XYZ file of C-alpha atoms in Angstrom:
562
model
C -31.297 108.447 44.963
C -31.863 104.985 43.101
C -32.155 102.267 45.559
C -30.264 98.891 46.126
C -31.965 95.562 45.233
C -34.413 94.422 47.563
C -34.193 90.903 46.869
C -31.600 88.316 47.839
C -29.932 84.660 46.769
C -32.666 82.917 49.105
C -35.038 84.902 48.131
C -34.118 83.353 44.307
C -34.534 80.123 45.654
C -37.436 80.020 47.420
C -39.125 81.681 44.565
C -37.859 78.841 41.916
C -37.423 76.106 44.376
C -34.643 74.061 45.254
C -33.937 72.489 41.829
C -34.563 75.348 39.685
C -32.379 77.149 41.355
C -29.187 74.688 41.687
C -29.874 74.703 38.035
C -29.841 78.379 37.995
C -26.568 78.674 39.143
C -24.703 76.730 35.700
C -26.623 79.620 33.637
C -25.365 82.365 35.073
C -22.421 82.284 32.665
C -24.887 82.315 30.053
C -26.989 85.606 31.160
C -25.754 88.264 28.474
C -27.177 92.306 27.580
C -28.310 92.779 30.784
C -29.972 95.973 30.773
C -30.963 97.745 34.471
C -33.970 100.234 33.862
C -35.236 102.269 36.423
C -37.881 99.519 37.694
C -37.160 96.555 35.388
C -34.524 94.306 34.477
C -34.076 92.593 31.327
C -31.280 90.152 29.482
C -30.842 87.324 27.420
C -29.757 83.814 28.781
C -28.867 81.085 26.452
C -29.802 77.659 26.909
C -31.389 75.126 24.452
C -32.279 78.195 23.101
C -31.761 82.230 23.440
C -33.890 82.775 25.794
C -35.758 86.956 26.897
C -35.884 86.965 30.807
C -36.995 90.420 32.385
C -36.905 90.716 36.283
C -39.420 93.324 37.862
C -38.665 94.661 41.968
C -42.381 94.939 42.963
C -43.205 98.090 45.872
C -42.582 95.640 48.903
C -39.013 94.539 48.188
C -40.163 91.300 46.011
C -39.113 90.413 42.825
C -41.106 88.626 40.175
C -39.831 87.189 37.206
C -40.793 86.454 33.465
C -38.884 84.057 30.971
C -40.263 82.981 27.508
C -38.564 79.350 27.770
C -41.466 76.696 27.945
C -41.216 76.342 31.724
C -41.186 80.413 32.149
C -44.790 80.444 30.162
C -46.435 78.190 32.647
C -45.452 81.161 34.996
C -42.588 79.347 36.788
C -39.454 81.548 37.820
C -37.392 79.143 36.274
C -33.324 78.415 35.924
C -33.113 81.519 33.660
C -34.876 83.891 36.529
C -32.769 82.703 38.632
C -29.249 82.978 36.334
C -30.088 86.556 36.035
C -30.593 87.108 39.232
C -27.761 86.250 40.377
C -26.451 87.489 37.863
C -27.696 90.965 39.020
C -26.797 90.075 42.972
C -23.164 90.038 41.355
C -23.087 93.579 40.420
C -25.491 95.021 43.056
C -23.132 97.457 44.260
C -22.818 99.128 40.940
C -27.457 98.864 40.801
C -28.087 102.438 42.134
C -25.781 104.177 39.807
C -27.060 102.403 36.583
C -30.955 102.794 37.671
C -29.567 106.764 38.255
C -28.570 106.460 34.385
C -31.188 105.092 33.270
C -33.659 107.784 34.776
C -31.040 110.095 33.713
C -31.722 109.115 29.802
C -35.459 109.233 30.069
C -35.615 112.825 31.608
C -32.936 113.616 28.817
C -35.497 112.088 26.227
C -38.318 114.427 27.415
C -36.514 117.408 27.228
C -35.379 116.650 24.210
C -39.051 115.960 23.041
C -40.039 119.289 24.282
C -37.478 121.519 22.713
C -38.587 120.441 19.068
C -40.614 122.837 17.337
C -43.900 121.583 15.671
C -42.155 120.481 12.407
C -39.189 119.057 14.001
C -41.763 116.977 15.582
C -44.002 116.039 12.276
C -40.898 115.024 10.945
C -39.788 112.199 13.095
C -43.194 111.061 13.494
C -43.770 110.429 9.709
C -40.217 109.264 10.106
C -41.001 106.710 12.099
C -44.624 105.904 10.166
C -42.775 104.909 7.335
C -40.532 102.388 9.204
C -43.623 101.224 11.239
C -46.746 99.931 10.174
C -48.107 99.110 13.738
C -47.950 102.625 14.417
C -48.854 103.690 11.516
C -52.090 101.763 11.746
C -52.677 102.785 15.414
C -52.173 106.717 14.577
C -54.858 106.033 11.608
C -57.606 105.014 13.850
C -57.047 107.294 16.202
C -57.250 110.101 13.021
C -60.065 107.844 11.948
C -61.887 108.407 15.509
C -61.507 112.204 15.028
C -63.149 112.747 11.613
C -66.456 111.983 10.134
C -66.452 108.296 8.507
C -67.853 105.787 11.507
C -67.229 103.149 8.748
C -63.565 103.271 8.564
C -63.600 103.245 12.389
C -65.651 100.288 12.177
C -63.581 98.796 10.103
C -60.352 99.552 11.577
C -61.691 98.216 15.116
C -62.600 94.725 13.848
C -58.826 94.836 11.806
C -57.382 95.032 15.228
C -59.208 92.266 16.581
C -58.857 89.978 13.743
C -56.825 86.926 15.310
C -55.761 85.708 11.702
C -52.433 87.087 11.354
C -51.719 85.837 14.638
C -52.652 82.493 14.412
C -50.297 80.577 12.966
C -52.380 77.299 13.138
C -55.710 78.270 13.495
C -54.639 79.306 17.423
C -53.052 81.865 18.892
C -50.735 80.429 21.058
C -49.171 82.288 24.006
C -46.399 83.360 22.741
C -48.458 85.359 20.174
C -51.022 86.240 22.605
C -49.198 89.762 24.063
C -48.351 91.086 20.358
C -52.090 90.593 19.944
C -53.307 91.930 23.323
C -51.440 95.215 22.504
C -53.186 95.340 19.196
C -56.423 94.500 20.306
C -56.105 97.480 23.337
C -55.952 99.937 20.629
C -59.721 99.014 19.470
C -60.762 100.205 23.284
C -58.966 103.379 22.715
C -60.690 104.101 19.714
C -63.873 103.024 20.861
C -63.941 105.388 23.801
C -62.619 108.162 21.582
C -65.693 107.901 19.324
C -68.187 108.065 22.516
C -66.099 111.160 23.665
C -66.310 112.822 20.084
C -69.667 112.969 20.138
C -71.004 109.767 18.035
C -72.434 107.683 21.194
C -75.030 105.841 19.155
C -72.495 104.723 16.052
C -70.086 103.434 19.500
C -73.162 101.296 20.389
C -73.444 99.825 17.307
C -69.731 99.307 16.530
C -69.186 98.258 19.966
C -71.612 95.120 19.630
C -70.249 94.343 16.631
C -66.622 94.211 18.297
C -67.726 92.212 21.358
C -69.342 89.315 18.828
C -65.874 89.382 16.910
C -64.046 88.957 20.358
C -66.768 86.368 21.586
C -66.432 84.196 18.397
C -62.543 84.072 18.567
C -61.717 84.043 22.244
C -61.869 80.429 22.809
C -59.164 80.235 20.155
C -56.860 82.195 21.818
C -53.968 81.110 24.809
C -54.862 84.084 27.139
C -52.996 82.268 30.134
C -52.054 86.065 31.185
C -55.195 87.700 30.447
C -54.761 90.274 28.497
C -57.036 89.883 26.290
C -59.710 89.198 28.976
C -59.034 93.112 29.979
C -59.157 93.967 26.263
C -63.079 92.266 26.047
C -63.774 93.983 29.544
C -62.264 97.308 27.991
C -65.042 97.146 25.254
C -67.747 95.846 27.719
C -67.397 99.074 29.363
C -67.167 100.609 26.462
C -70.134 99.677 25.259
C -72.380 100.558 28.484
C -70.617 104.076 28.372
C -71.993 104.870 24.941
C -75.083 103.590 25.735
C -75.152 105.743 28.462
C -74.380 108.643 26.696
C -76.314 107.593 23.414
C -79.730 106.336 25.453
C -80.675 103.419 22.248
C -84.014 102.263 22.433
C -84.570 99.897 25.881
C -86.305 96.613 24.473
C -84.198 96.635 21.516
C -81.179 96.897 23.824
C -82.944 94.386 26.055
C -82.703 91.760 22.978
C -79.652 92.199 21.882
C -78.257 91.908 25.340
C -80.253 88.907 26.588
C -79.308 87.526 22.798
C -75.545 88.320 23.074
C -75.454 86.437 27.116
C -77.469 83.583 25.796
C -75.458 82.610 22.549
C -71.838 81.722 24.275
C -70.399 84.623 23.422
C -69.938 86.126 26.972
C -67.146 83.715 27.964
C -64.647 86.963 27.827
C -66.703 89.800 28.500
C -69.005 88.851 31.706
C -71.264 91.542 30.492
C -73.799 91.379 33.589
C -77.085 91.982 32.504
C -77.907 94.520 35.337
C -75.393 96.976 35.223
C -77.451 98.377 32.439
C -80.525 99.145 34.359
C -80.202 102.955 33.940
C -80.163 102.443 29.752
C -82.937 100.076 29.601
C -85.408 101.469 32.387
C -88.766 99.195 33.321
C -89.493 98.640 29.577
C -86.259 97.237 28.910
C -86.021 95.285 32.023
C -89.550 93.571 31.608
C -88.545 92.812 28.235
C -85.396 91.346 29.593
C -87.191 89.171 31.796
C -89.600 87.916 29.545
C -86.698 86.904 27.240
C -84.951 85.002 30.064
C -87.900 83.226 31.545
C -88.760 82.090 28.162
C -85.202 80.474 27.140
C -85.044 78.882 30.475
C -88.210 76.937 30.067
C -87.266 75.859 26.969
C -83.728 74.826 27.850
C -83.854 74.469 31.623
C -80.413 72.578 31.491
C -78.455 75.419 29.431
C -75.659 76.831 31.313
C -76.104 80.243 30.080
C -80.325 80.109 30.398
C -79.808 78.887 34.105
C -77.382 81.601 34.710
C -79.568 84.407 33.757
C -82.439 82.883 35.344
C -80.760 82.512 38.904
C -79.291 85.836 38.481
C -82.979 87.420 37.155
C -84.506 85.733 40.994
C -81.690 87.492 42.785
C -82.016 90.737 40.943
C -85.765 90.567 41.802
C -85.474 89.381 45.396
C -86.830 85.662 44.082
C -87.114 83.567 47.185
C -84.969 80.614 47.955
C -87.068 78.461 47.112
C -87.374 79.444 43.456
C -83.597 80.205 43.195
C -83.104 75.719 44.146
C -85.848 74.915 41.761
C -83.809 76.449 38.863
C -80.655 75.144 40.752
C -82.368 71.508 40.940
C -83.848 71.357 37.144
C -80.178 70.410 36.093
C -78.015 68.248 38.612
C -74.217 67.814 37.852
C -72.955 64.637 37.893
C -70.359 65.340 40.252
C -72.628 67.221 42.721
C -71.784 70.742 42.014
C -75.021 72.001 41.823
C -76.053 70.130 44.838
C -73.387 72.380 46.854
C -74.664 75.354 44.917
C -78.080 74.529 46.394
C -76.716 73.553 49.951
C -75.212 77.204 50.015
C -78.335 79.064 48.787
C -80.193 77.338 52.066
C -77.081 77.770 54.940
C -77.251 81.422 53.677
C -81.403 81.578 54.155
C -80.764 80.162 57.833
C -81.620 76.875 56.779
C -78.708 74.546 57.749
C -79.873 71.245 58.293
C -81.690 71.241 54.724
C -78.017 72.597 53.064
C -75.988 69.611 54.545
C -79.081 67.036 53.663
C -78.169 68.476 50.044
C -74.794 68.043 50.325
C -74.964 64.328 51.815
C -77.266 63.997 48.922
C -74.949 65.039 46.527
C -71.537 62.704 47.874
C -74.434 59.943 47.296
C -75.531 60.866 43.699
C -71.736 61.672 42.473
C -71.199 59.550 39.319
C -68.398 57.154 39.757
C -66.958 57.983 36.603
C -66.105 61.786 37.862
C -66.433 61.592 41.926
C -68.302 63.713 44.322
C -67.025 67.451 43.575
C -63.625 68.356 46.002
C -65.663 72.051 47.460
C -69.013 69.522 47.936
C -66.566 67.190 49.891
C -65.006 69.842 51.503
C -68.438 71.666 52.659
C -69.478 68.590 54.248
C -66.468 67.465 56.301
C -66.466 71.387 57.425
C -70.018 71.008 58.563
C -68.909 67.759 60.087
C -66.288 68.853 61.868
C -68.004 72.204 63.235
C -70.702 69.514 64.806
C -68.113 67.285 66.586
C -68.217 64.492 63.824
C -64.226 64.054 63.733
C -65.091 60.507 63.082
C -67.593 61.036 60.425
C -64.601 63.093 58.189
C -62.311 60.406 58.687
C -64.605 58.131 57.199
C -65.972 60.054 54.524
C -62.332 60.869 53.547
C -61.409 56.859 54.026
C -64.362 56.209 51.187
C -63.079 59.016 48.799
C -59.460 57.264 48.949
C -60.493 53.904 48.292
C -63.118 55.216 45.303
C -59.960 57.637 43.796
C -56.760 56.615 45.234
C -54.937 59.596 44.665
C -52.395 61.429 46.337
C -54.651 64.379 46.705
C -57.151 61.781 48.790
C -54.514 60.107 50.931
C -53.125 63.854 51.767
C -57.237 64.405 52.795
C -57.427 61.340 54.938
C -54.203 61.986 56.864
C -54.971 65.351 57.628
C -58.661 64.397 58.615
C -57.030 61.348 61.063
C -54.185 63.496 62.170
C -57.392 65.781 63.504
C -59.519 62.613 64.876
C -55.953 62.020 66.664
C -56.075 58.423 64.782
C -53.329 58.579 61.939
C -52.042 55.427 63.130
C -51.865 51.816 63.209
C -54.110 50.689 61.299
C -55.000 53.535 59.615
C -51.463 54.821 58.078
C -51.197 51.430 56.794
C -54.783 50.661 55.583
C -53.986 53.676 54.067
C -50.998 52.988 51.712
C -52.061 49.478 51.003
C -54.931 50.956 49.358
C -51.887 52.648 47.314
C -50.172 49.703 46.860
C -53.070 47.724 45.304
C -53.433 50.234 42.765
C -49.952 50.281 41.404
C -48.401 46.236 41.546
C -45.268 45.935 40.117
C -44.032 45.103 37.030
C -41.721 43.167 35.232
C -39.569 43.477 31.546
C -40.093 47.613 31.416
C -40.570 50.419 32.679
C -43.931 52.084 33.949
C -46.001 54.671 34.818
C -45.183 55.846 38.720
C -47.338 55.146 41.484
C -49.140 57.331 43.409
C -47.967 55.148 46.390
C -44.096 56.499 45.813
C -45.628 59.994 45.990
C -47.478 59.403 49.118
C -44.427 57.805 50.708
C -42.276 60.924 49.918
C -44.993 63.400 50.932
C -44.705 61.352 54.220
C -41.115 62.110 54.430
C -40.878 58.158 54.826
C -38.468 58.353 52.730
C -36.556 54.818 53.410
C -40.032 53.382 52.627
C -40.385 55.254 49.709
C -36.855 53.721 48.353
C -38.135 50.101 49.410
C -41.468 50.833 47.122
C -39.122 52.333 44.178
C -37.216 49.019 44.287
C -40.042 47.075 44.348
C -40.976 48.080 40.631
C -43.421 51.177 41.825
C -41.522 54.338 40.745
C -41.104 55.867 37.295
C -37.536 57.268 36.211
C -39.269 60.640 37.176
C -40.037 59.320 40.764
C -36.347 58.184 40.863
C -35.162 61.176 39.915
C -37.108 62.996 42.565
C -36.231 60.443 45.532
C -32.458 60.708 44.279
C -32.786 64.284 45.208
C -34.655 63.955 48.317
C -31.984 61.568 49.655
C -28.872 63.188 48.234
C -27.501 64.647 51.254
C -27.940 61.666 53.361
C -27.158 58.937 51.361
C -25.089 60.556 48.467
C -24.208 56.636 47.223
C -27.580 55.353 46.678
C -28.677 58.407 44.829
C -25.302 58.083 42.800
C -26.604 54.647 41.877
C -29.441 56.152 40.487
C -27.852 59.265 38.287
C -25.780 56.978 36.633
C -28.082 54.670 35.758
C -30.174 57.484 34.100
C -27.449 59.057 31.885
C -26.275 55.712 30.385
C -29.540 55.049 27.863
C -29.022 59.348 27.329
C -25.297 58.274 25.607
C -26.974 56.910 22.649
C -29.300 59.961 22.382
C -29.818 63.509 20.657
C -31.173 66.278 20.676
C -30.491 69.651 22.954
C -33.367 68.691 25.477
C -30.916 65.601 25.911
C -27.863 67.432 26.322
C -29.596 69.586 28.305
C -30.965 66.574 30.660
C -27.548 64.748 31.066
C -25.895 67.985 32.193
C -28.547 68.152 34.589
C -27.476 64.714 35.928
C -23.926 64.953 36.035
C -23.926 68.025 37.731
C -26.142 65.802 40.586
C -23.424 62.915 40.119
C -20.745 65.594 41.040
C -22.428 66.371 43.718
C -22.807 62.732 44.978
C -18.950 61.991 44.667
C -18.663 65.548 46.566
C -20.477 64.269 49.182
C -18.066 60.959 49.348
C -15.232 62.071 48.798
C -14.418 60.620 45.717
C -14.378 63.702 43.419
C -11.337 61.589 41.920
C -13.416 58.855 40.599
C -16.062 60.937 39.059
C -13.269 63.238 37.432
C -12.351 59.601 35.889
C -16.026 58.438 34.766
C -16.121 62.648 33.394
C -12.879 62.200 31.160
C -14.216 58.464 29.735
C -17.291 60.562 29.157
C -16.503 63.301 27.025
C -14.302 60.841 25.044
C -17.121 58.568 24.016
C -19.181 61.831 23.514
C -16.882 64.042 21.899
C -18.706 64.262 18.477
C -21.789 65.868 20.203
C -20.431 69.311 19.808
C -23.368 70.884 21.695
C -22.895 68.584 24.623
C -19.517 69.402 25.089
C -20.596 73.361 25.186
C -22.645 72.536 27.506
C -20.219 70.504 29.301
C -17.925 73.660 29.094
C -20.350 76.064 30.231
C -21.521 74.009 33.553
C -17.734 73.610 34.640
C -17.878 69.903 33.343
């Protein structure tokens, strides 16, 4: 029997935070053709725009959530998650009888499927060719992969992965990054099906040919989920099967592998020059290693040259020794590569030489960029393992007054709270350093400080207010310390709700509409809190009369209960 959602309201909101989720709840009004599969949900939600929201139940009773509005793409489980959600949570009784139906229609489907005869099935394949050119295209290669001609197959692969009709400016963005992904899988498919037909050696070749396509176009492409990164692994493997099957000559191979790593155009696959050991035997290999010893001379400080160089010494069993003189021929400026080096030695048994590197590296860090955060953090480990609470403290002290960020004063309170010394004067050396950075100004409006930010991470938040008046917060630091404070002291973050939605009056736009919606739902909430739901009923009314020509506002006014 189909089973009940696993997730619940709280479960919504500590997945899209407290915000996202108050927001959540004026949308759900707005969540239309919901559709309950067996395993997925999916529905439409409008907002500034229509937005697709799908809702997945993963095996332990989670949910996870996808949205294609702005904030969705970064990966948030934003408002529109959480509208149909809830939206869901309202009908949950009725769940296990629509997930029934909808297993109901597949298994329908498949019988179906399986009582056509052989022409009833040609039919409404080529009935569906016509109408689709995807797969049409798709059922071609695969055809192609099954016949004779390697040069159609060839040229069908690179067609899939051309990014050009994707692209729309040169890029392709995110949004057009899964209709591509699904295209691009297809050239894996037919790559393995030549191998598995019997044509090996033409895979090789067309296989190479695919992964410099991919290389040279991968950097242009938004592959935030990456699917395209499984597509280039896909033909990766693809490529060592056929060799594996096909046997190509072994210092020919050698070259164009050592070629392929050294010319940038392994960002995507990772093609590790190793796994294909068995294919190129000791001639390849010693080929392979002439190749790489002789770009790394010439270009000690290439990324890729050094790569294949350290990972030649560890293949061979290079000593330690070697592996740090590669490692020490190019130094980052943030000391990177002196933690690189300080690991190679802890893991030889070496430890007081690894933290010399490391101190060595905090000193050499360029000022411009600052010592690297894992170098930091290797050090004040090694510190602290050792006894030197005093020694982290300090270090972490330096980094805050070098880069006063919030990051840094999080680092230093931590490393005092340890020390048992987050106190007078330390707190307050502490946010003075803040307060230098950001002094107030006068006539406009600024950039926030990262002193505001500390003072709320404190939960000092009466400070915090005290700073904000004092010219140090941002209207986005407002905002945030208006919600922090709400439920204690409703009238002070009333104050500052209002004074955000007057200069949105004489504004347009639906992000605007959307904004001040935002804020008068908070406002409500304030006058809730004081009991003077009266007055803002009052300031509503005088409102939507001045606004009344904004059509979309007052839909959105509507739709919120406003």
């Amino acid at each position: 029997m189909a089973q009940a959602l696993g997730f619940t309201d709280e479960d919504l909101r500590r997945l899209a935070g407290s915000r996202s989720y108050e927001r959540g709840l004026g949308y759900v009004s707005a969540v239309s053709r919901l559709e309950i599969g067996e395993t997925a949900i999916t529905a439409a939600v409008d907002g500034t725009d229509c937005y697709q929201v799908e809702l997945t139940e993963d095996g332990d009773g989670g949910v996870t959530g996808w949205c294609d509005c702005p904030y969705g793409q970064e990966g948030n489980f934003c408002k529109h998650c959480v509208a149909v959600g809830l939206a869901l949570l309202g009908q949950a009784r009725s769940v296990p009888q629509q997930r029934s139906a909808a297993a109901s229609r597949t298994r329908l489907l498949d019988t179906w499927l399986e009582s056509r005869t052989r022409e009833d099935l040609l039919a409404l394949v080529r009935e569906h060719l016509a109408d689709d050119r995807d797969l049409r295209r798709r059922l071609e290669l695969r055809a192609a992969t099954a016949g004779e001609d390697t040069g159609i197959v060839r040229e069908q692969i690179l067609s899939l992965l051309d990014t050009r009709p994707f692209a729309r400016h040169g890029y392709v963005e995110y949004a057009d990054a899964h209709a591509y992904g699904q295209q691009a899988a297809e050239a894996v498919t037919a790559l393995r099906a030549l191998t598995a037909s019997g044509r090996a050696a033409d895979a090789v070749d067309v296989a190479r040919e695919a992964l410099s396509a991919l290389g040279r176009t991968y950097g242009e492409i938004d592959d935030s989920d990456g699917l395209i990164g499984d597509v280039a692994a896909g033909l990766a493997e693809g490529h060592l099967a056929a060799c594996l099957a096909a046997r190509p000559d072994p210092v020919r191979t050698a070259d164009w592998l050592v070629t392929h790593l050294l010319d940038g155009l392994n960002d995507a696959t990772d093609i590790d020059l190793f796994d294909y050991h068995k294919v190129l035997g000791e001639p390849g290999l010693h080929r392979a290693r002439e190749l790489v010893v002789a770009a790394w001379r010439a270009n000690p400080k290439g990324w890729a040259e050094k790569y294949l160089m350290e990972r030649l010494l560890k293949a061979d069993g290079g000593s330690v020794d070697a592996r740090v003189t590669v490692h020490a021929a190019d130094l980052a400026p943030n000391g990177h590569t002196h933690l690189v080096i300080a690991k190679e030695l802890e893991a030889a048994g070496r430890p007081p030489e690894a933290l010399e590197w490391a101190e060595r590296g905090l000193r050499e860090a360029a000022p411009e960029c600052g010592p690297d955060g894992e170098l930091v953090a290797f050090v004040c480990e090694r510190y602290a393992r050792t006894g030197r609470l005093a020694d982290v403290v300090t270090l972490r002290r330096d980094l805050l007054r070098a880069r006063p960020t919030l990051a840094a004063y999080q680092d230093l309170r931590t490393a005092a709270r340890t020390a048992g010394t987050w106190k007078e004067p330390e707190r307050t050396g502490a946010r003075e350093v803040l307060r230098a950075v950001g002094t107030p100004k006068t006539g406009r409006w600024y950039g926030g400080s990262v002193l505001v930010d500390a003072l709320m991470d404190d939960g000092d938040l009466d400070t915090a207010w005290q700073a904000a008046a004092d010219g140090y917060a941002d209207q986005p630091q407002w905002l945030a310390l208006a919600d922090r404070i709400r439920d204690q002291r409703p009238a002070d973050a009333l104050t500052v709700y209002l004074r955000w939605i007057e200069p949105l009056r004489k504004q347009t736009g639906d992000g605007t509409y959307e904004r001040m919606t935002e804020l008068l739902l908070s406002t409500r909430a304030c006058h809730r809190a004081l009991g003077t739901e009266a007055e803002f009923t009052t300031y509503l009314a005088a409102l939507r009369a001045d606004q009344k020509r904004k059509r979309k506002l007052m839909a959105m006014l509507d739709q919120h209960g406003l």
